[in-house]
């Protein structure tokens, strides 16, 4: 199934249990304005409600993933408007979504673009991708989760360096510091994204959602609380049909056919 959300800044397509969200302002390297924030919000609403979707991919149209917030808006933005812009809430919704979200970083992922990618569960980069938090060059700091998620992903040392210098790094360096899962040649980019999405979409939907929840909880809780959360979620899975199917399939030496229940 393919559908267009009716907001051209964001294109939402669905096929075989996988949703693809495309950021579509290529003339300005997919800089994020209100249309993109609203479009992303609607796309997340849609995916959230669609029980047929297990995996979502976010990528950019053209040569950029996203070069961050549309800087032309900053000129007249008042402090309260900057605070309530809604960008940070979008990244949080991606992180809390009960589906797996993969960032397909096809080019620049700068500022808010890097922050969207970091809120996703996995990041696949084309070898042309570039990452950075250049906000310091504008006299500001990351405002959509960068100061919070970057240290968790790459450690305080590198996060300080990237945010304080505003330096841009290439895909290989992003891989080396643990910011991305995989770097692939441009010609294999779509295929690699599809392959990762397909592999994950064939797993049980409840197990995927609970694995995501448990891993994210580990970043914010002490070990004992985290282990309690894990035990609870592990136990929940013993009430699912997918657990029956997964175990039966192993014992019968066949491939499991999960139904997401
Ligand atoms: N905002 C607005 N326009 C942009 C942006 C942007 N972030 N990035 C690129 N563009 C536009 C350019 O102005 C240019 O437009 P035009 O053709 O009309 O001149 C077009 O896109 C193409 O860009 P360039 O000609 O600059 O292309 P280059 O290949 O020479 O350079 C770069 C590419 C290096 C990516 C360069 O465009 C650049 O440095 N862009 C800005 C990157 C940046 O600083 N991003 C951080 C923004 S701040 C942010 O993201 C904070 C997020 C939290 C916000 C919270 C809510 C308020």
PDB file of C-alpha atoms and ligand atoms in Angstrom:
ATOM      1  CA  UNK A   1       0.000   0.000   0.000  1.00  0.00           C
ATOM      2  CA  UNK A   2       1.251   3.452  -0.824  1.00  0.00           C
ATOM      3  CA  UNK A   3      -0.298   6.604   0.484  1.00  0.00           C
ATOM      4  CA  UNK A   4       0.591  10.236   0.618  1.00  0.00           C
ATOM      5  CA  UNK A   5      -0.381  11.996   3.814  1.00  0.00           C
ATOM      6  CA  UNK A   6      -1.510  15.076   1.917  1.00  0.00           C
ATOM      7  CA  UNK A   7       1.279  17.160   3.409  1.00  0.00           C
ATOM      8  CA  UNK A   8       3.988  17.347   0.820  1.00  0.00           C
ATOM      9  CA  UNK A   9       6.730  18.301   3.280  1.00  0.00           C
ATOM     10  CA  UNK A  10       6.396  14.769   4.629  1.00  0.00           C
ATOM     11  CA  UNK A  11       5.616  11.770   2.441  1.00  0.00           C
ATOM     12  CA  UNK A  12       4.335   8.636   4.145  1.00  0.00           C
ATOM     13  CA  UNK A  13       4.376   5.356   2.255  1.00  0.00           C
ATOM     14  CA  UNK A  14       3.471   1.892   3.509  1.00  0.00           C
ATOM     15  CA  UNK A  15       4.379  -1.466   2.087  1.00  0.00           C
ATOM     16  CA  UNK A  16       4.460  -4.987   3.567  1.00  0.00           C
ATOM     17  CA  UNK A  17       4.292  -3.872   7.198  1.00  0.00           C
ATOM     18  CA  UNK A  18       6.970  -1.196   6.726  1.00  0.00           C
ATOM     19  CA  UNK A  19       6.224   2.535   6.740  1.00  0.00           C
ATOM     20  CA  UNK A  20       8.613   4.975   5.097  1.00  0.00           C
ATOM     21  CA  UNK A  21       8.572   8.613   6.137  1.00  0.00           C
ATOM     22  CA  UNK A  22      10.372  10.914   3.704  1.00  0.00           C
ATOM     23  CA  UNK A  23      11.394  14.426   4.659  1.00  0.00           C
ATOM     24  CA  UNK A  24      10.707  16.370   1.508  1.00  0.00           C
ATOM     25  CA  UNK A  25      12.175  19.887   1.267  1.00  0.00           C
ATOM     26  CA  UNK A  26      15.195  19.024  -0.862  1.00  0.00           C
ATOM     27  CA  UNK A  27      15.787  22.617  -2.042  1.00  0.00           C
ATOM     28  CA  UNK A  28      16.818  23.578   1.495  1.00  0.00           C
ATOM     29  CA  UNK A  29      18.423  20.198   2.322  1.00  0.00           C
ATOM     30  CA  UNK A  30      15.261  19.168   4.200  1.00  0.00           C
ATOM     31  CA  UNK A  31      15.549  21.943   6.786  1.00  0.00           C
ATOM     32  CA  UNK A  32      12.815  21.458   9.381  1.00  0.00           C
ATOM     33  CA  UNK A  33      10.037  24.058   9.402  1.00  0.00           C
ATOM     34  CA  UNK A  34       6.552  23.899  10.916  1.00  0.00           C
ATOM     35  CA  UNK A  35       5.197  21.927   7.924  1.00  0.00           C
ATOM     36  CA  UNK A  36       7.738  19.202   8.637  1.00  0.00           C
ATOM     37  CA  UNK A  37       7.032  19.188  12.376  1.00  0.00           C
ATOM     38  CA  UNK A  38       3.277  18.910  11.692  1.00  0.00           C
ATOM     39  CA  UNK A  39       3.787  16.346   8.939  1.00  0.00           C
ATOM     40  CA  UNK A  40       5.979  14.205  11.164  1.00  0.00           C
ATOM     41  CA  UNK A  41       3.455  14.462  13.948  1.00  0.00           C
ATOM     42  CA  UNK A  42       0.672  13.255  11.631  1.00  0.00           C
ATOM     43  CA  UNK A  43       2.847  10.453  10.249  1.00  0.00           C
ATOM     44  CA  UNK A  44       3.637   9.280  13.792  1.00  0.00           C
ATOM     45  CA  UNK A  45      -0.107   9.427  14.691  1.00  0.00           C
ATOM     46  CA  UNK A  46      -0.840   7.264  11.672  1.00  0.00           C
ATOM     47  CA  UNK A  47       1.895   4.687  12.286  1.00  0.00           C
ATOM     48  CA  UNK A  48       1.064   4.508  15.990  1.00  0.00           C
ATOM     49  CA  UNK A  49      -2.528   3.461  15.206  1.00  0.00           C
ATOM     50  CA  UNK A  50      -1.683   1.074  12.371  1.00  0.00           C
ATOM     51  CA  UNK A  51      -1.276  -2.395  13.858  1.00  0.00           C
ATOM     52  CA  UNK A  52      -0.069  -3.669  10.477  1.00  0.00           C
ATOM     53  CA  UNK A  53       3.121  -1.597  10.740  1.00  0.00           C
ATOM     54  CA  UNK A  54       6.060  -2.959  12.750  1.00  0.00           C
ATOM     55  CA  UNK A  55       8.936  -0.926  11.374  1.00  0.00           C
ATOM     56  CA  UNK A  56       9.232   2.646  10.179  1.00  0.00           C
ATOM     57  CA  UNK A  57      12.065   4.123   8.157  1.00  0.00           C
ATOM     58  CA  UNK A  58      12.799   7.858   8.192  1.00  0.00           C
ATOM     59  CA  UNK A  59      14.872   9.204   5.357  1.00  0.00           C
ATOM     60  CA  UNK A  60      15.351  12.369   3.310  1.00  0.00           C
ATOM     61  CA  UNK A  61      14.497  13.223  -0.284  1.00  0.00           C
ATOM     62  CA  UNK A  62      17.521  14.383  -2.308  1.00  0.00           C
ATOM     63  CA  UNK A  63      21.086  14.659  -1.048  1.00  0.00           C
ATOM     64  CA  UNK A  64      20.308  15.400   2.587  1.00  0.00           C
ATOM     65  CA  UNK A  65      18.664  13.570   5.487  1.00  0.00           C
ATOM     66  CA  UNK A  66      18.046  16.927   7.126  1.00  0.00           C
ATOM     67  CA  UNK A  67      20.347  19.923   7.651  1.00  0.00           C
ATOM     68  CA  UNK A  68      18.465  20.730  10.866  1.00  0.00           C
ATOM     69  CA  UNK A  69      15.982  23.366  11.864  1.00  0.00           C
ATOM     70  CA  UNK A  70      15.198  25.941   9.195  1.00  0.00           C
ATOM     71  CA  UNK A  71      17.549  28.693  10.339  1.00  0.00           C
ATOM     72  CA  UNK A  72      15.502  31.397   8.628  1.00  0.00           C
ATOM     73  CA  UNK A  73      12.874  30.911  11.365  1.00  0.00           C
ATOM     74  CA  UNK A  74      15.388  31.710  14.119  1.00  0.00           C
ATOM     75  CA  UNK A  75      15.627  35.370  13.187  1.00  0.00           C
ATOM     76  CA  UNK A  76      12.337  36.378  14.781  1.00  0.00           C
ATOM     77  CA  UNK A  77      11.776  33.509  17.201  1.00  0.00           C
ATOM     78  CA  UNK A  78      11.039  34.663  20.761  1.00  0.00           C
ATOM     79  CA  UNK A  79      12.400  32.621  23.715  1.00  0.00           C
ATOM     80  CA  UNK A  80       8.972  31.136  24.522  1.00  0.00           C
ATOM     81  CA  UNK A  81       8.429  30.211  20.870  1.00  0.00           C
ATOM     82  CA  UNK A  82      11.868  28.585  20.736  1.00  0.00           C
ATOM     83  CA  UNK A  83      10.965  26.588  23.844  1.00  0.00           C
ATOM     84  CA  UNK A  84       7.559  25.488  22.583  1.00  0.00           C
ATOM     85  CA  UNK A  85       8.453  24.790  18.978  1.00  0.00           C
ATOM     86  CA  UNK A  86       7.551  21.114  19.315  1.00  0.00           C
ATOM     87  CA  UNK A  87      10.687  19.639  17.740  1.00  0.00           C
ATOM     88  CA  UNK A  88      11.876  18.012  20.943  1.00  0.00           C
ATOM     89  CA  UNK A  89       8.457  16.389  21.402  1.00  0.00           C
ATOM     90  CA  UNK A  90       8.680  14.853  17.920  1.00  0.00           C
ATOM     91  CA  UNK A  91      12.009  13.186  18.721  1.00  0.00           C
ATOM     92  CA  UNK A  92      10.617  11.905  22.013  1.00  0.00           C
ATOM     93  CA  UNK A  93       7.559  10.451  20.278  1.00  0.00           C
ATOM     94  CA  UNK A  94       9.825   8.517  17.913  1.00  0.00           C
ATOM     95  CA  UNK A  95      11.722   7.138  20.890  1.00  0.00           C
ATOM     96  CA  UNK A  96       8.520   6.135  22.685  1.00  0.00           C
ATOM     97  CA  UNK A  97       6.787   4.671  19.634  1.00  0.00           C
ATOM     98  CA  UNK A  98       5.930   0.984  20.092  1.00  0.00           C
ATOM     99  CA  UNK A  99       7.417   0.251  16.638  1.00  0.00           C
ATOM    100  CA  UNK A 100      11.014   0.079  15.552  1.00  0.00           C
ATOM    101  CA  UNK A 101      12.230   3.205  13.790  1.00  0.00           C
ATOM    102  CA  UNK A 102      15.256   3.147  11.486  1.00  0.00           C
ATOM    103  CA  UNK A 103      16.945   6.330  10.302  1.00  0.00           C
ATOM    104  CA  UNK A 104      18.186   5.998   6.742  1.00  0.00           C
ATOM    105  CA  UNK A 105      20.777   8.752   6.715  1.00  0.00           C
ATOM    106  CA  UNK A 106      21.279   9.464   3.027  1.00  0.00           C
ATOM    107  CA  UNK A 107      23.258  12.727   3.383  1.00  0.00           C
ATOM    108  CA  UNK A 108      23.588  15.620   5.837  1.00  0.00           C
ATOM    109  CA  UNK A 109      22.221  14.900   9.312  1.00  0.00           C
ATOM    110  CA  UNK A 110      23.029  18.157  11.056  1.00  0.00           C
ATOM    111  CA  UNK A 111      21.555  19.836  14.124  1.00  0.00           C
ATOM    112  CA  UNK A 112      17.906  18.805  14.318  1.00  0.00           C
ATOM    113  CA  UNK A 113      18.549  16.299  11.515  1.00  0.00           C
ATOM    114  CA  UNK A 114      21.116  14.509  13.634  1.00  0.00           C
ATOM    115  CA  UNK A 115      18.693  14.759  16.570  1.00  0.00           C
ATOM    116  CA  UNK A 116      15.923  13.020  14.583  1.00  0.00           C
ATOM    117  CA  UNK A 117      18.375  10.273  13.609  1.00  0.00           C
ATOM    118  CA  UNK A 118      19.504   9.846  17.224  1.00  0.00           C
ATOM    119  CA  UNK A 119      15.918   9.433  18.429  1.00  0.00           C
ATOM    120  CA  UNK A 120      15.515   6.482  16.053  1.00  0.00           C
ATOM    121  CA  UNK A 121      16.326   2.961  17.223  1.00  0.00           C
ATOM    122  CA  UNK A 122      18.844   2.177  14.495  1.00  0.00           C
ATOM    123  CA  UNK A 123      20.818   4.308  12.045  1.00  0.00           C
ATOM    124  CA  UNK A 124      22.039   3.177   8.636  1.00  0.00           C
ATOM    125  CA  UNK A 125      24.253   5.700   6.878  1.00  0.00           C
ATOM    126  CA  UNK A 126      25.175   6.035   3.234  1.00  0.00           C
ATOM    127  CA  UNK A 127      28.922   6.554   2.860  1.00  0.00           C
ATOM    128  CA  UNK A 128      28.024  10.104   1.715  1.00  0.00           C
ATOM    129  CA  UNK A 129      26.333  10.920   5.051  1.00  0.00           C
ATOM    130  CA  UNK A 130      27.666  13.665   7.305  1.00  0.00           C
ATOM    131  CA  UNK A 131      26.783  14.223  10.934  1.00  0.00           C
ATOM    132  CA  UNK A 132      27.141  17.119  13.321  1.00  0.00           C
ATOM    133  CA  UNK A 133      25.614  19.447  15.885  1.00  0.00           C
ATOM    134  CA  UNK A 134      26.593  22.848  14.432  1.00  0.00           C
ATOM    135  CA  UNK A 135      24.224  24.892  16.632  1.00  0.00           C
ATOM    136  CA  UNK A 136      27.166  26.399  18.552  1.00  0.00           C
ATOM    137  CA  UNK A 137      28.113  28.239  15.332  1.00  0.00           C
ATOM    138  CA  UNK A 138      24.717  29.977  15.476  1.00  0.00           C
ATOM    139  CA  UNK A 139      25.228  30.963  19.102  1.00  0.00           C
ATOM    140  CA  UNK A 140      22.820  28.323  20.418  1.00  0.00           C
ATOM    141  CA  UNK A 141      22.869  24.681  21.527  1.00  0.00           C
ATOM    142  CA  UNK A 142      21.030  21.575  20.278  1.00  0.00           C
ATOM    143  CA  UNK A 143      17.331  21.930  21.111  1.00  0.00           C
ATOM    144  CA  UNK A 144      15.736  18.646  20.066  1.00  0.00           C
ATOM    145  CA  UNK A 145      17.497  16.219  22.380  1.00  0.00           C
ATOM    146  CA  UNK A 146      21.096  16.447  21.139  1.00  0.00           C
ATOM    147  CA  UNK A 147      22.681  17.267  24.485  1.00  0.00           C
ATOM    148  CA  UNK A 148      20.835  14.350  26.067  1.00  0.00           C
ATOM    149  CA  UNK A 149      21.029  11.618  23.427  1.00  0.00           C
ATOM    150  CA  UNK A 150      24.479  12.189  21.931  1.00  0.00           C
ATOM    151  CA  UNK A 151      26.354  11.476  25.211  1.00  0.00           C
ATOM    152  CA  UNK A 152      24.250   8.338  25.706  1.00  0.00           C
ATOM    153  CA  UNK A 153      25.147   7.111  22.219  1.00  0.00           C
ATOM    154  CA  UNK A 154      28.822   8.055  21.956  1.00  0.00           C
ATOM    155  CA  UNK A 155      29.894   8.949  25.522  1.00  0.00           C
ATOM    156  CA  UNK A 156      30.517  12.327  27.156  1.00  0.00           C
ATOM    157  CA  UNK A 157      33.997  12.832  25.673  1.00  0.00           C
ATOM    158  CA  UNK A 158      32.937  12.784  22.018  1.00  0.00           C
ATOM    159  CA  UNK A 159      29.594  14.466  22.707  1.00  0.00           C
ATOM    160  CA  UNK A 160      31.368  17.435  24.318  1.00  0.00           C
ATOM    161  CA  UNK A 161      33.767  17.673  21.382  1.00  0.00           C
ATOM    162  CA  UNK A 162      31.046  17.524  18.721  1.00  0.00           C
ATOM    163  CA  UNK A 163      28.665  19.954  20.438  1.00  0.00           C
ATOM    164  CA  UNK A 164      31.347  22.453  21.579  1.00  0.00           C
ATOM    165  CA  UNK A 165      33.242  22.589  18.262  1.00  0.00           C
ATOM    166  CA  UNK A 166      30.223  22.190  15.962  1.00  0.00           C
ATOM    167  CA  UNK A 167      32.459  19.964  13.809  1.00  0.00           C
ATOM    168  CA  UNK A 168      31.026  17.828  11.041  1.00  0.00           C
ATOM    169  CA  UNK A 169      32.059  14.174  10.820  1.00  0.00           C
ATOM    170  CA  UNK A 170      31.759  11.712   7.955  1.00  0.00           C
ATOM    171  CA  UNK A 171      29.923   8.393   7.990  1.00  0.00           C
ATOM    172  CA  UNK A 172      33.015   6.294   8.786  1.00  0.00           C
ATOM    173  CA  UNK A 173      33.838   8.451  11.809  1.00  0.00           C
ATOM    174  CA  UNK A 174      30.173   8.262  12.895  1.00  0.00           C
ATOM    175  CA  UNK A 175      30.466   4.479  12.699  1.00  0.00           C
ATOM    176  CA  UNK A 176      33.768   4.464  14.589  1.00  0.00           C
ATOM    177  CA  UNK A 177      32.304   6.409  17.533  1.00  0.00           C
ATOM    178  CA  UNK A 178      29.128   4.303  17.637  1.00  0.00           C
ATOM    179  CA  UNK A 179      26.714   6.883  16.262  1.00  0.00           C
ATOM    180  CA  UNK A 180      25.545   4.628  13.418  1.00  0.00           C
ATOM    181  CA  UNK A 181      24.981   0.902  13.090  1.00  0.00           C
ATOM    182  CA  UNK A 182      26.229   0.487   9.562  1.00  0.00           C
ATOM    183  CA  UNK A 183      27.752   2.451   6.676  1.00  0.00           C
ATOM    184  CA  UNK A 184      26.860   1.275   3.189  1.00  0.00           C
ATOM    185  CA  UNK A 185      27.870   2.371  -0.321  1.00  0.00           C
ATOM    186  CA  UNK A 186      25.368   4.760  -1.890  1.00  0.00           C
ATOM    187  CA  UNK A 187      24.312   2.214  -4.525  1.00  0.00           C
ATOM    188  CA  UNK A 188      23.409  -0.328  -1.809  1.00  0.00           C
ATOM    189  CA  UNK A 189      21.748   2.179   0.521  1.00  0.00           C
ATOM    190  CA  UNK A 190      18.060   1.537  -0.296  1.00  0.00           C
ATOM    191  CA  UNK A 191      18.585  -2.205  -0.420  1.00  0.00           C
ATOM    192  CA  UNK A 192      20.395  -2.271   2.963  1.00  0.00           C
ATOM    193  CA  UNK A 193      17.680  -0.195   4.616  1.00  0.00           C
ATOM    194  CA  UNK A 194      14.996  -2.448   3.172  1.00  0.00           C
ATOM    195  CA  UNK A 195      16.871  -5.554   4.296  1.00  0.00           C
ATOM    196  CA  UNK A 196      17.223  -4.323   7.885  1.00  0.00           C
ATOM    197  CA  UNK A 197      13.556  -3.226   7.957  1.00  0.00           C
ATOM    198  CA  UNK A 198      12.374  -6.534   6.514  1.00  0.00           C
ATOM    199  CA  UNK A 199      14.455  -8.645   8.913  1.00  0.00           C
ATOM    200  CA  UNK A 200      13.011  -6.800  11.898  1.00  0.00           C
ATOM    201  CA  UNK A 201       9.444  -6.683  10.553  1.00  0.00           C
ATOM    202  CA  UNK A 202       9.370 -10.486  10.497  1.00  0.00           C
ATOM    203  CA  UNK A 203       9.842 -10.704  14.283  1.00  0.00           C
ATOM    204  CA  UNK A 204       7.002 -10.605  16.793  1.00  0.00           C
ATOM    205  CA  UNK A 205       5.607  -7.091  17.170  1.00  0.00           C
ATOM    206  CA  UNK A 206       5.093  -7.301  20.941  1.00  0.00           C
ATOM    207  CA  UNK A 207       8.616  -8.633  21.539  1.00  0.00           C
ATOM    208  CA  UNK A 208      10.046  -5.851  19.358  1.00  0.00           C
ATOM    209  CA  UNK A 209       8.157  -3.163  21.254  1.00  0.00           C
ATOM    210  CA  UNK A 210       9.096  -4.552  24.653  1.00  0.00           C
ATOM    211  CA  UNK A 211      12.765  -5.045  23.717  1.00  0.00           C
ATOM    212  CA  UNK A 212      12.862  -1.372  22.666  1.00  0.00           C
ATOM    213  CA  UNK A 213      11.192  -0.311  25.909  1.00  0.00           C
ATOM    214  CA  UNK A 214      13.545  -2.372  28.082  1.00  0.00           C
ATOM    215  CA  UNK A 215      16.711  -1.158  26.331  1.00  0.00           C
ATOM    216  CA  UNK A 216      15.593   2.475  26.539  1.00  0.00           C
ATOM    217  CA  UNK A 217      14.763   1.993  30.235  1.00  0.00           C
ATOM    218  CA  UNK A 218      18.340   0.820  30.844  1.00  0.00           C
ATOM    219  CA  UNK A 219      19.626   4.294  29.986  1.00  0.00           C
ATOM    220  CA  UNK A 220      17.583   5.984  32.670  1.00  0.00           C
ATOM    221  CA  UNK A 221      17.303   3.550  35.567  1.00  0.00           C
ATOM    222  CA  UNK A 222      19.539   1.886  38.111  1.00  0.00           C
ATOM    223  CA  UNK A 223      20.353  -1.779  37.505  1.00  0.00           C
ATOM    224  CA  UNK A 224      17.862  -3.212  40.012  1.00  0.00           C
ATOM    225  CA  UNK A 225      14.953  -1.174  38.669  1.00  0.00           C
ATOM    226  CA  UNK A 226      16.051  -2.049  35.134  1.00  0.00           C
ATOM    227  CA  UNK A 227      16.151  -5.761  35.883  1.00  0.00           C
ATOM    228  CA  UNK A 228      12.676  -5.586  37.440  1.00  0.00           C
ATOM    229  CA  UNK A 229      11.395  -3.863  34.284  1.00  0.00           C
ATOM    230  CA  UNK A 230      13.039  -6.559  32.165  1.00  0.00           C
ATOM    231  CA  UNK A 231      11.506  -9.369  34.254  1.00  0.00           C
ATOM    232  CA  UNK A 232       8.030  -7.824  33.988  1.00  0.00           C
ATOM    233  CA  UNK A 233       8.295  -7.381  30.220  1.00  0.00           C
ATOM    234  CA  UNK A 234       9.792 -10.855  29.780  1.00  0.00           C
ATOM    235  CA  UNK A 235       6.846 -12.297  31.722  1.00  0.00           C
ATOM    236  CA  UNK A 236       4.303 -10.379  29.617  1.00  0.00           C
ATOM    237  CA  UNK A 237       5.665 -12.089  26.504  1.00  0.00           C
ATOM    238  CA  UNK A 238       4.721 -15.469  27.980  1.00  0.00           C
ATOM    239  CA  UNK A 239       1.087 -14.483  27.460  1.00  0.00           C
ATOM    240  CA  UNK A 240       1.510 -13.931  23.706  1.00  0.00           C
ATOM    241  CA  UNK A 241       0.659 -16.157  20.750  1.00  0.00           C
ATOM    242  CA  UNK A 242       3.961 -15.134  19.204  1.00  0.00           C
ATOM    243  CA  UNK A 243       5.872 -16.773  22.048  1.00  0.00           C
ATOM    244  CA  UNK A 244       3.877 -20.006  21.465  1.00  0.00           C
ATOM    245  CA  UNK A 245       4.658 -19.794  17.767  1.00  0.00           C
ATOM    246  CA  UNK A 246       8.358 -18.939  18.208  1.00  0.00           C
ATOM    247  CA  UNK A 247       8.991 -21.807  20.604  1.00  0.00           C
ATOM    248  CA  UNK A 248       6.895 -24.303  18.577  1.00  0.00           C
ATOM    249  CA  UNK A 249       8.691 -23.291  15.367  1.00  0.00           C
ATOM    250  CA  UNK A 250      12.092 -23.875  16.965  1.00  0.00           C
ATOM    251  CA  UNK A 251      11.070 -27.284  18.302  1.00  0.00           C
ATOM    252  CA  UNK A 252       9.515 -28.272  14.953  1.00  0.00           C
ATOM    253  CA  UNK A 253      12.624 -27.011  13.094  1.00  0.00           C
ATOM    254  CA  UNK A 254      10.716 -24.525  10.940  1.00  0.00           C
ATOM    255  CA  UNK A 255      10.669 -20.757  10.501  1.00  0.00           C
ATOM    256  CA  UNK A 256       8.316 -18.929  12.874  1.00  0.00           C
ATOM    257  CA  UNK A 257       5.381 -17.048  11.380  1.00  0.00           C
ATOM    258  CA  UNK A 258       4.681 -14.328  13.927  1.00  0.00           C
ATOM    259  CA  UNK A 259       1.287 -12.630  13.901  1.00  0.00           C
ATOM    260  CA  UNK A 260       1.983  -9.763  16.263  1.00  0.00           C
ATOM    261  CA  UNK A 261      -0.264 -11.041  19.041  1.00  0.00           C
TER     262      UNK A 261
HETATM  263  N1  LIG B   1      18.048  26.094   7.402  1.00  0.00           N
HETATM  264  C1  LIG B   1      17.642  26.812   6.328  1.00  0.00           C
HETATM  265  N2  LIG B   1      18.159  26.669   5.111  1.00  0.00           N
HETATM  266  C2  LIG B   1      19.134  25.774   4.949  1.00  0.00           C
HETATM  267  C3  LIG B   1      19.617  24.991   6.014  1.00  0.00           C
HETATM  268  C4  LIG B   1      19.022  25.184   7.301  1.00  0.00           C
HETATM  269  N3  LIG B   1      19.369  24.443   8.369  1.00  0.00           N
HETATM  270  N4  LIG B   1      20.600  24.189   5.564  1.00  0.00           N
HETATM  271  C5  LIG B   1      20.717  24.456   4.247  1.00  0.00           C
HETATM  272  N5  LIG B   1      19.841  25.397   3.865  1.00  0.00           N
HETATM  273  C6  LIG B   1      19.635  25.948   2.524  1.00  0.00           C
HETATM  274  C7  LIG B   1      20.719  26.954   2.139  1.00  0.00           C
HETATM  275  O1  LIG B   1      20.434  28.220   2.673  1.00  0.00           O
HETATM  276  C8  LIG B   1      20.639  26.894   0.633  1.00  0.00           C
HETATM  277  O2  LIG B   1      19.540  27.671   0.220  1.00  0.00           O
HETATM  278  P1  LIG B   1      19.675  28.634  -1.097  1.00  0.00           P
HETATM  279  O3  LIG B   1      19.899  27.682  -2.236  1.00  0.00           O
HETATM  280  O4  LIG B   1      18.358  29.328  -1.150  1.00  0.00           O
HETATM  281  O5  LIG B   1      20.844  29.514  -0.831  1.00  0.00           O
HETATM  282  C9  LIG B   1      20.305  25.447   0.342  1.00  0.00           C
HETATM  283  O6  LIG B   1      19.758  24.927   1.567  1.00  0.00           O
HETATM  284  C10 LIG B   1      21.505  24.613  -0.016  1.00  0.00           C
HETATM  285  O7  LIG B   1      22.460  24.769   1.016  1.00  0.00           O
HETATM  286  P2  LIG B   1      23.967  25.272   0.756  1.00  0.00           P
HETATM  287  O8  LIG B   1      24.050  26.100  -0.471  1.00  0.00           O
HETATM  288  O9  LIG B   1      24.463  25.871   2.029  1.00  0.00           O
HETATM  289  O10 LIG B   1      24.661  23.852   0.480  1.00  0.00           O
HETATM  290  P3  LIG B   1      26.166  23.451   0.737  1.00  0.00           P
HETATM  291  O11 LIG B   1      26.306  22.114   0.113  1.00  0.00           O
HETATM  292  O12 LIG B   1      27.092  24.537   0.344  1.00  0.00           O
HETATM  293  O13 LIG B   1      26.293  23.327   2.348  1.00  0.00           O
HETATM  294  C11 LIG B   1      25.608  22.622   4.548  1.00  0.00           C
HETATM  295  C12 LIG B   1      25.594  22.350   3.031  1.00  0.00           C
HETATM  296  C13 LIG B   1      27.025  22.458   5.089  1.00  0.00           C
HETATM  297  C14 LIG B   1      24.690  21.573   5.181  1.00  0.00           C
HETATM  298  C15 LIG B   1      25.100  24.055   4.847  1.00  0.00           C
HETATM  299  O14 LIG B   1      23.879  24.249   4.137  1.00  0.00           O
HETATM  300  C16 LIG B   1      24.859  24.337   6.279  1.00  0.00           C
HETATM  301  O15 LIG B   1      25.792  24.567   7.042  1.00  0.00           O
HETATM  302  N6  LIG B   1      23.553  24.346   6.727  1.00  0.00           N
HETATM  303  C17 LIG B   1      23.177  24.669   8.074  1.00  0.00           C
HETATM  304  C18 LIG B   1      23.397  23.513   9.020  1.00  0.00           C
HETATM  305  C19 LIG B   1      23.057  23.909  10.450  1.00  0.00           C
HETATM  306  O16 LIG B   1      23.633  24.820  11.018  1.00  0.00           O
HETATM  307  N7  LIG B   1      22.097  23.178  11.071  1.00  0.00           N
HETATM  308  C20 LIG B   1      21.691  23.392  12.426  1.00  0.00           C
HETATM  309  C21 LIG B   1      20.451  24.240  12.491  1.00  0.00           C
HETATM  310  S1  LIG B   1      19.968  24.601  14.156  1.00  0.00           S
HETATM  311  C22 LIG B   1      19.110  23.221  14.639  1.00  0.00           C
HETATM  312  O17 LIG B   1      18.973  22.268  13.912  1.00  0.00           O
HETATM  313  C23 LIG B   1      18.525  23.222  16.013  1.00  0.00           C
HETATM  314  C24 LIG B   1      17.484  22.109  16.201  1.00  0.00           C
HETATM  315  C25 LIG B   1      16.602  22.339  17.416  1.00  0.00           C
HETATM  316  C26 LIG B   1      15.540  23.358  17.117  1.00  0.00           C
HETATM  317  C27 LIG B   1      14.531  23.509  18.183  1.00  0.00           C
HETATM  318  C28 LIG B   1      13.299  24.275  17.684  1.00  0.00           C
HETATM  319  C29 LIG B   1      13.420  25.793  17.540  1.00  0.00           C
END
